[in-house]
Amino acid sequence: MVYDRTCRGRTARPGLSHAWWAGAKLYRSLGRLHAYRGVDSWDEALEWLAEYRADQPLAEVQYWGHGKWGSARVRQQVLDRRALDPGHPLHARLAAVRQRLLPGDRGLWWFRTCETFGARPGQRFAVELADFLGARVAGHTFIIGHIQSGLHSLLPGQRPDWSETEGLREGSPDDPQRAFWSRWKAPNTITCLRGRVPDGY
């Protein structure tokens, strides 16, 4: 698991990075993950994922941080469908992680980020990333916090079965502007304490 360690509060106030760090410690103590790292960039995140215990395969990657439709970011560095292009600066590191990730439904990359799989850009990213990694990918369509709505996953070759308007508060599927906050009655809702993608999601 990797998280964005750059989202700190002002002066003595805690930021989201403190919550992600605490969550990582809790998940580690419960045996829900084997290792975690706070990162300053996607370069650092992907390098660590590719090299940490490199003799062992990866069954699951979770990223905790910020997202928008079709992307996830560390600080201001964005990971989106452009990274799947061989000419992109992140491509080689992402391909190295792919080599370690178990294939098909034995492997999982889960964005625990706001609205990464929402609207048309999110659906396109989900499809292309699953095909690139050769493994299951998961992400959300709503703004997430301790309640996390709109969780969906795709295997390589699958197409989204959720609406392009799910989680969308303002704008259109092609030009999303604002997302709804997660809520209990929204589709496919879990809490931050749930460590697995439920069956059927």
mmCIF file of N, CA and C in Angstrom, residues 133-183:
data_model
loop_
_atom_site.group_PDB
_atom_site.id
_atom_site.type_symbol
_atom_site.label_atom_id
_atom_site.label_comp_id
_atom_site.label_asym_id
_atom_site.label_seq_id
_atom_site.Cartn_x
_atom_site.Cartn_y
_atom_site.Cartn_z
ATOM 1 N N LEU A 133 -2.526 -3.614 -17.174
ATOM 2 C CA LEU A 133 -1.966 -4.383 -16.065
ATOM 3 C C LEU A 133 -2.223 -5.878 -16.203
ATOM 4 N N GLY A 134 -3.282 -6.243 -16.925
ATOM 5 C CA GLY A 134 -3.654 -7.651 -17.004
ATOM 6 C C GLY A 134 -4.221 -8.173 -15.706
ATOM 7 N N ALA A 135 -4.772 -7.281 -14.883
ATOM 8 C CA ALA A 135 -5.290 -7.643 -13.560
ATOM 9 C C ALA A 135 -6.515 -6.793 -13.250
ATOM 10 N N ARG A 136 -7.199 -7.148 -12.162
ATOM 11 C CA ARG A 136 -8.373 -6.388 -11.732
ATOM 12 C C ARG A 136 -7.957 -5.003 -11.241
ATOM 13 N N VAL A 137 -8.772 -4.016 -11.563
ATOM 14 C CA VAL A 137 -8.592 -2.668 -11.033
ATOM 15 C C VAL A 137 -9.884 -2.253 -10.339
ATOM 16 N N ALA A 138 -9.771 -1.423 -9.310
ATOM 17 C CA ALA A 138 -10.938 -0.953 -8.560
ATOM 18 C C ALA A 138 -10.775 0.530 -8.258
ATOM 19 N N GLY A 139 -11.912 1.223 -8.156
ATOM 20 C CA GLY A 139 -11.889 2.637 -7.834
ATOM 21 C C GLY A 139 -13.288 3.132 -7.516
ATOM 22 N N HIS A 140 -13.387 4.398 -7.155
ATOM 23 C CA HIS A 140 -14.631 4.992 -6.673
ATOM 24 C C HIS A 140 -15.127 6.076 -7.623
ATOM 25 N N THR A 141 -16.435 6.354 -7.542
ATOM 26 C CA THR A 141 -17.057 7.383 -8.376
ATOM 27 C C THR A 141 -17.512 8.602 -7.574
ATOM 28 N N PHE A 142 -17.436 8.541 -6.260
ATOM 29 C CA PHE A 142 -17.851 9.627 -5.366
ATOM 30 C C PHE A 142 -16.628 10.207 -4.652
ATOM 31 N N ILE A 143 -16.820 11.361 -4.018
ATOM 32 C CA ILE A 143 -15.846 11.858 -3.047
ATOM 33 C C ILE A 143 -15.888 10.920 -1.851
ATOM 34 N N ILE A 144 -14.735 10.448 -1.414
ATOM 35 C CA ILE A 144 -14.712 9.470 -0.332
ATOM 36 C C ILE A 144 -14.047 10.045 0.913
ATOM 37 N N GLY A 145 -14.462 9.502 2.051
ATOM 38 C CA GLY A 145 -13.868 9.805 3.342
ATOM 39 C C GLY A 145 -13.949 8.536 4.163
ATOM 40 N N HIS A 146 -14.528 8.623 5.376
ATOM 41 C CA HIS A 146 -14.706 7.381 6.137
ATOM 42 C C HIS A 146 -15.796 6.516 5.510
ATOM 43 N N ILE A 147 -16.756 7.158 4.795
ATOM 44 C CA ILE A 147 -17.712 6.436 3.954
ATOM 45 C C ILE A 147 -17.212 6.536 2.515
ATOM 46 N N GLN A 148 -17.233 5.405 1.803
ATOM 47 C CA GLN A 148 -16.624 5.351 0.472
ATOM 48 C C GLN A 148 -17.604 4.707 -0.509
ATOM 49 N N SER A 149 -18.237 5.523 -1.326
ATOM 50 C CA SER A 149 -19.291 5.062 -2.239
ATOM 51 C C SER A 149 -18.779 4.897 -3.666
ATOM 52 N N GLY A 150 -19.621 4.206 -4.454
ATOM 53 C CA GLY A 150 -19.327 4.048 -5.868
ATOM 54 C C GLY A 150 -18.101 3.206 -6.146
ATOM 55 N N LEU A 151 -17.917 2.136 -5.376
ATOM 56 C CA LEU A 151 -16.765 1.250 -5.583
ATOM 57 C C LEU A 151 -17.084 0.240 -6.683
ATOM 58 N N HIS A 152 -16.253 0.222 -7.705
ATOM 59 C CA HIS A 152 -16.434 -0.697 -8.825
ATOM 60 C C HIS A 152 -15.086 -1.273 -9.224
ATOM 61 N N SER A 153 -15.124 -2.472 -9.797
ATOM 62 C CA SER A 153 -13.891 -3.084 -10.287
ATOM 63 C C SER A 153 -14.111 -3.674 -11.670
ATOM 64 N N LEU A 154 -13.011 -3.818 -12.390
ATOM 65 C CA LEU A 154 -13.026 -4.386 -13.737
ATOM 66 C C LEU A 154 -11.866 -5.348 -13.901
ATOM 67 N N LEU A 155 -12.107 -6.423 -14.627
ATOM 68 C CA LEU A 155 -11.057 -7.320 -15.080
ATOM 69 C C LEU A 155 -10.644 -6.936 -16.495
ATOM 70 N N PRO A 156 -9.477 -7.369 -16.938
ATOM 71 C CA PRO A 156 -9.093 -7.110 -18.324
ATOM 72 C C PRO A 156 -10.155 -7.620 -19.295
ATOM 73 N N GLY A 157 -10.478 -6.804 -20.281
ATOM 74 C CA GLY A 157 -11.468 -7.184 -21.277
ATOM 75 C C GLY A 157 -12.892 -6.858 -20.908
ATOM 76 N N GLN A 158 -13.151 -6.499 -19.654
ATOM 77 C CA GLN A 158 -14.498 -6.131 -19.240
ATOM 78 C C GLN A 158 -14.776 -4.664 -19.541
ATOM 79 N N ARG A 159 -16.061 -4.329 -19.557
ATOM 80 C CA ARG A 159 -16.484 -2.951 -19.755
ATOM 81 C C ARG A 159 -17.326 -2.514 -18.566
ATOM 82 N N PRO A 160 -17.326 -1.234 -18.229
ATOM 83 C CA PRO A 160 -18.058 -0.756 -17.051
ATOM 84 C C PRO A 160 -19.547 -1.049 -17.138
ATOM 85 N N ASP A 161 -20.118 -1.444 -15.997
ATOM 86 C CA ASP A 161 -21.566 -1.645 -15.930
ATOM 87 C C ASP A 161 -22.227 -0.607 -15.032
ATOM 88 N N TRP A 162 -21.468 0.416 -14.624
ATOM 89 C CA TRP A 162 -22.048 1.495 -13.821
ATOM 90 C C TRP A 162 -22.267 2.721 -14.713
ATOM 91 N N SER A 163 -23.202 3.562 -14.289
ATOM 92 C CA SER A 163 -23.578 4.729 -15.080
ATOM 93 C C SER A 163 -22.452 5.761 -15.122
ATOM 94 N N GLU A 164 -22.319 6.424 -16.261
ATOM 95 C CA GLU A 164 -21.347 7.507 -16.384
ATOM 96 C C GLU A 164 -21.723 8.713 -15.533
ATOM 97 N N THR A 165 -22.966 8.771 -15.066
ATOM 98 C CA THR A 165 -23.398 9.891 -14.226
ATOM 99 C C THR A 165 -23.341 9.555 -12.736
ATOM 100 N N GLU A 166 -22.960 8.329 -12.394
ATOM 101 C CA GLU A 166 -22.914 7.957 -10.978
ATOM 102 C C GLU A 166 -21.918 8.847 -10.234
ATOM 103 N N GLY A 167 -22.368 9.425 -9.140
ATOM 104 C CA GLY A 167 -21.525 10.295 -8.340
ATOM 105 C C GLY A 167 -21.368 11.702 -8.875
ATOM 106 N N LEU A 168 -21.929 11.978 -10.049
ATOM 107 C CA LEU A 168 -21.728 13.272 -10.702
ATOM 108 C C LEU A 168 -22.758 14.282 -10.213
ATOM 109 N N ARG A 169 -22.273 15.364 -9.636
ATOM 110 C CA ARG A 169 -23.153 16.415 -9.109
ATOM 111 C C ARG A 169 -23.342 17.550 -10.106
ATOM 112 N N GLU A 170 -22.275 17.949 -10.772
ATOM 113 C CA GLU A 170 -22.347 19.033 -11.752
ATOM 114 C C GLU A 170 -21.497 18.671 -12.958
ATOM 115 N N GLY A 171 -21.942 19.154 -14.125
ATOM 116 C CA GLY A 171 -21.234 18.870 -15.359
ATOM 117 C C GLY A 171 -21.873 17.711 -16.100
ATOM 118 N N SER A 172 -21.144 17.185 -17.055
ATOM 119 C CA SER A 172 -21.621 16.080 -17.883
ATOM 120 C C SER A 172 -20.611 14.941 -17.825
ATOM 121 N N PRO A 173 -20.986 13.747 -18.301
ATOM 122 C CA PRO A 173 -20.010 12.651 -18.316
ATOM 123 C C PRO A 173 -18.731 12.991 -19.076
ATOM 124 N N ASP A 174 -18.838 13.814 -20.119
ATOM 125 C CA ASP A 174 -17.644 14.209 -20.870
ATOM 126 C C ASP A 174 -16.890 15.360 -20.217
ATOM 127 N N ASP A 175 -17.585 16.153 -19.421
ATOM 128 C CA ASP A 175 -16.977 17.331 -18.802
ATOM 129 C C ASP A 175 -17.437 17.443 -17.348
ATOM 130 N N PRO A 176 -17.006 16.510 -16.488
ATOM 131 C CA PRO A 176 -17.442 16.532 -15.091
ATOM 132 C C PRO A 176 -16.841 17.722 -14.348
ATOM 133 N N GLN A 177 -17.631 18.300 -13.430
ATOM 134 C CA GLN A 177 -17.194 19.482 -12.691
ATOM 135 C C GLN A 177 -17.153 19.262 -11.181
ATOM 136 N N ARG A 178 -18.184 18.631 -10.639
ATOM 137 C CA ARG A 178 -18.230 18.380 -9.190
ATOM 138 C C ARG A 178 -18.839 17.010 -8.940
ATOM 139 N N ALA A 179 -18.372 16.367 -7.882
ATOM 140 C CA ALA A 179 -18.902 15.057 -7.500
ATOM 141 C C ALA A 179 -19.678 15.173 -6.195
ATOM 142 N N PHE A 180 -20.564 14.212 -5.964
ATOM 143 C CA PHE A 180 -21.261 14.104 -4.688
ATOM 144 C C PHE A 180 -20.340 13.474 -3.646
ATOM 145 N N TRP A 181 -20.592 13.830 -2.389
ATOM 146 C CA TRP A 181 -19.956 13.120 -1.281
ATOM 147 C C TRP A 181 -20.574 11.731 -1.141
ATOM 148 N N SER A 182 -19.785 10.799 -0.678
ATOM 149 C CA SER A 182 -20.289 9.456 -0.390
ATOM 150 C C SER A 182 -21.389 9.522 0.654
ATOM 151 N N ARG A 183 -22.334 8.587 0.564
ATOM 152 C CA ARG A 183 -23.413 8.499 1.540
ATOM 153 C C ARG A 183 -23.872 7.043 1.607
#
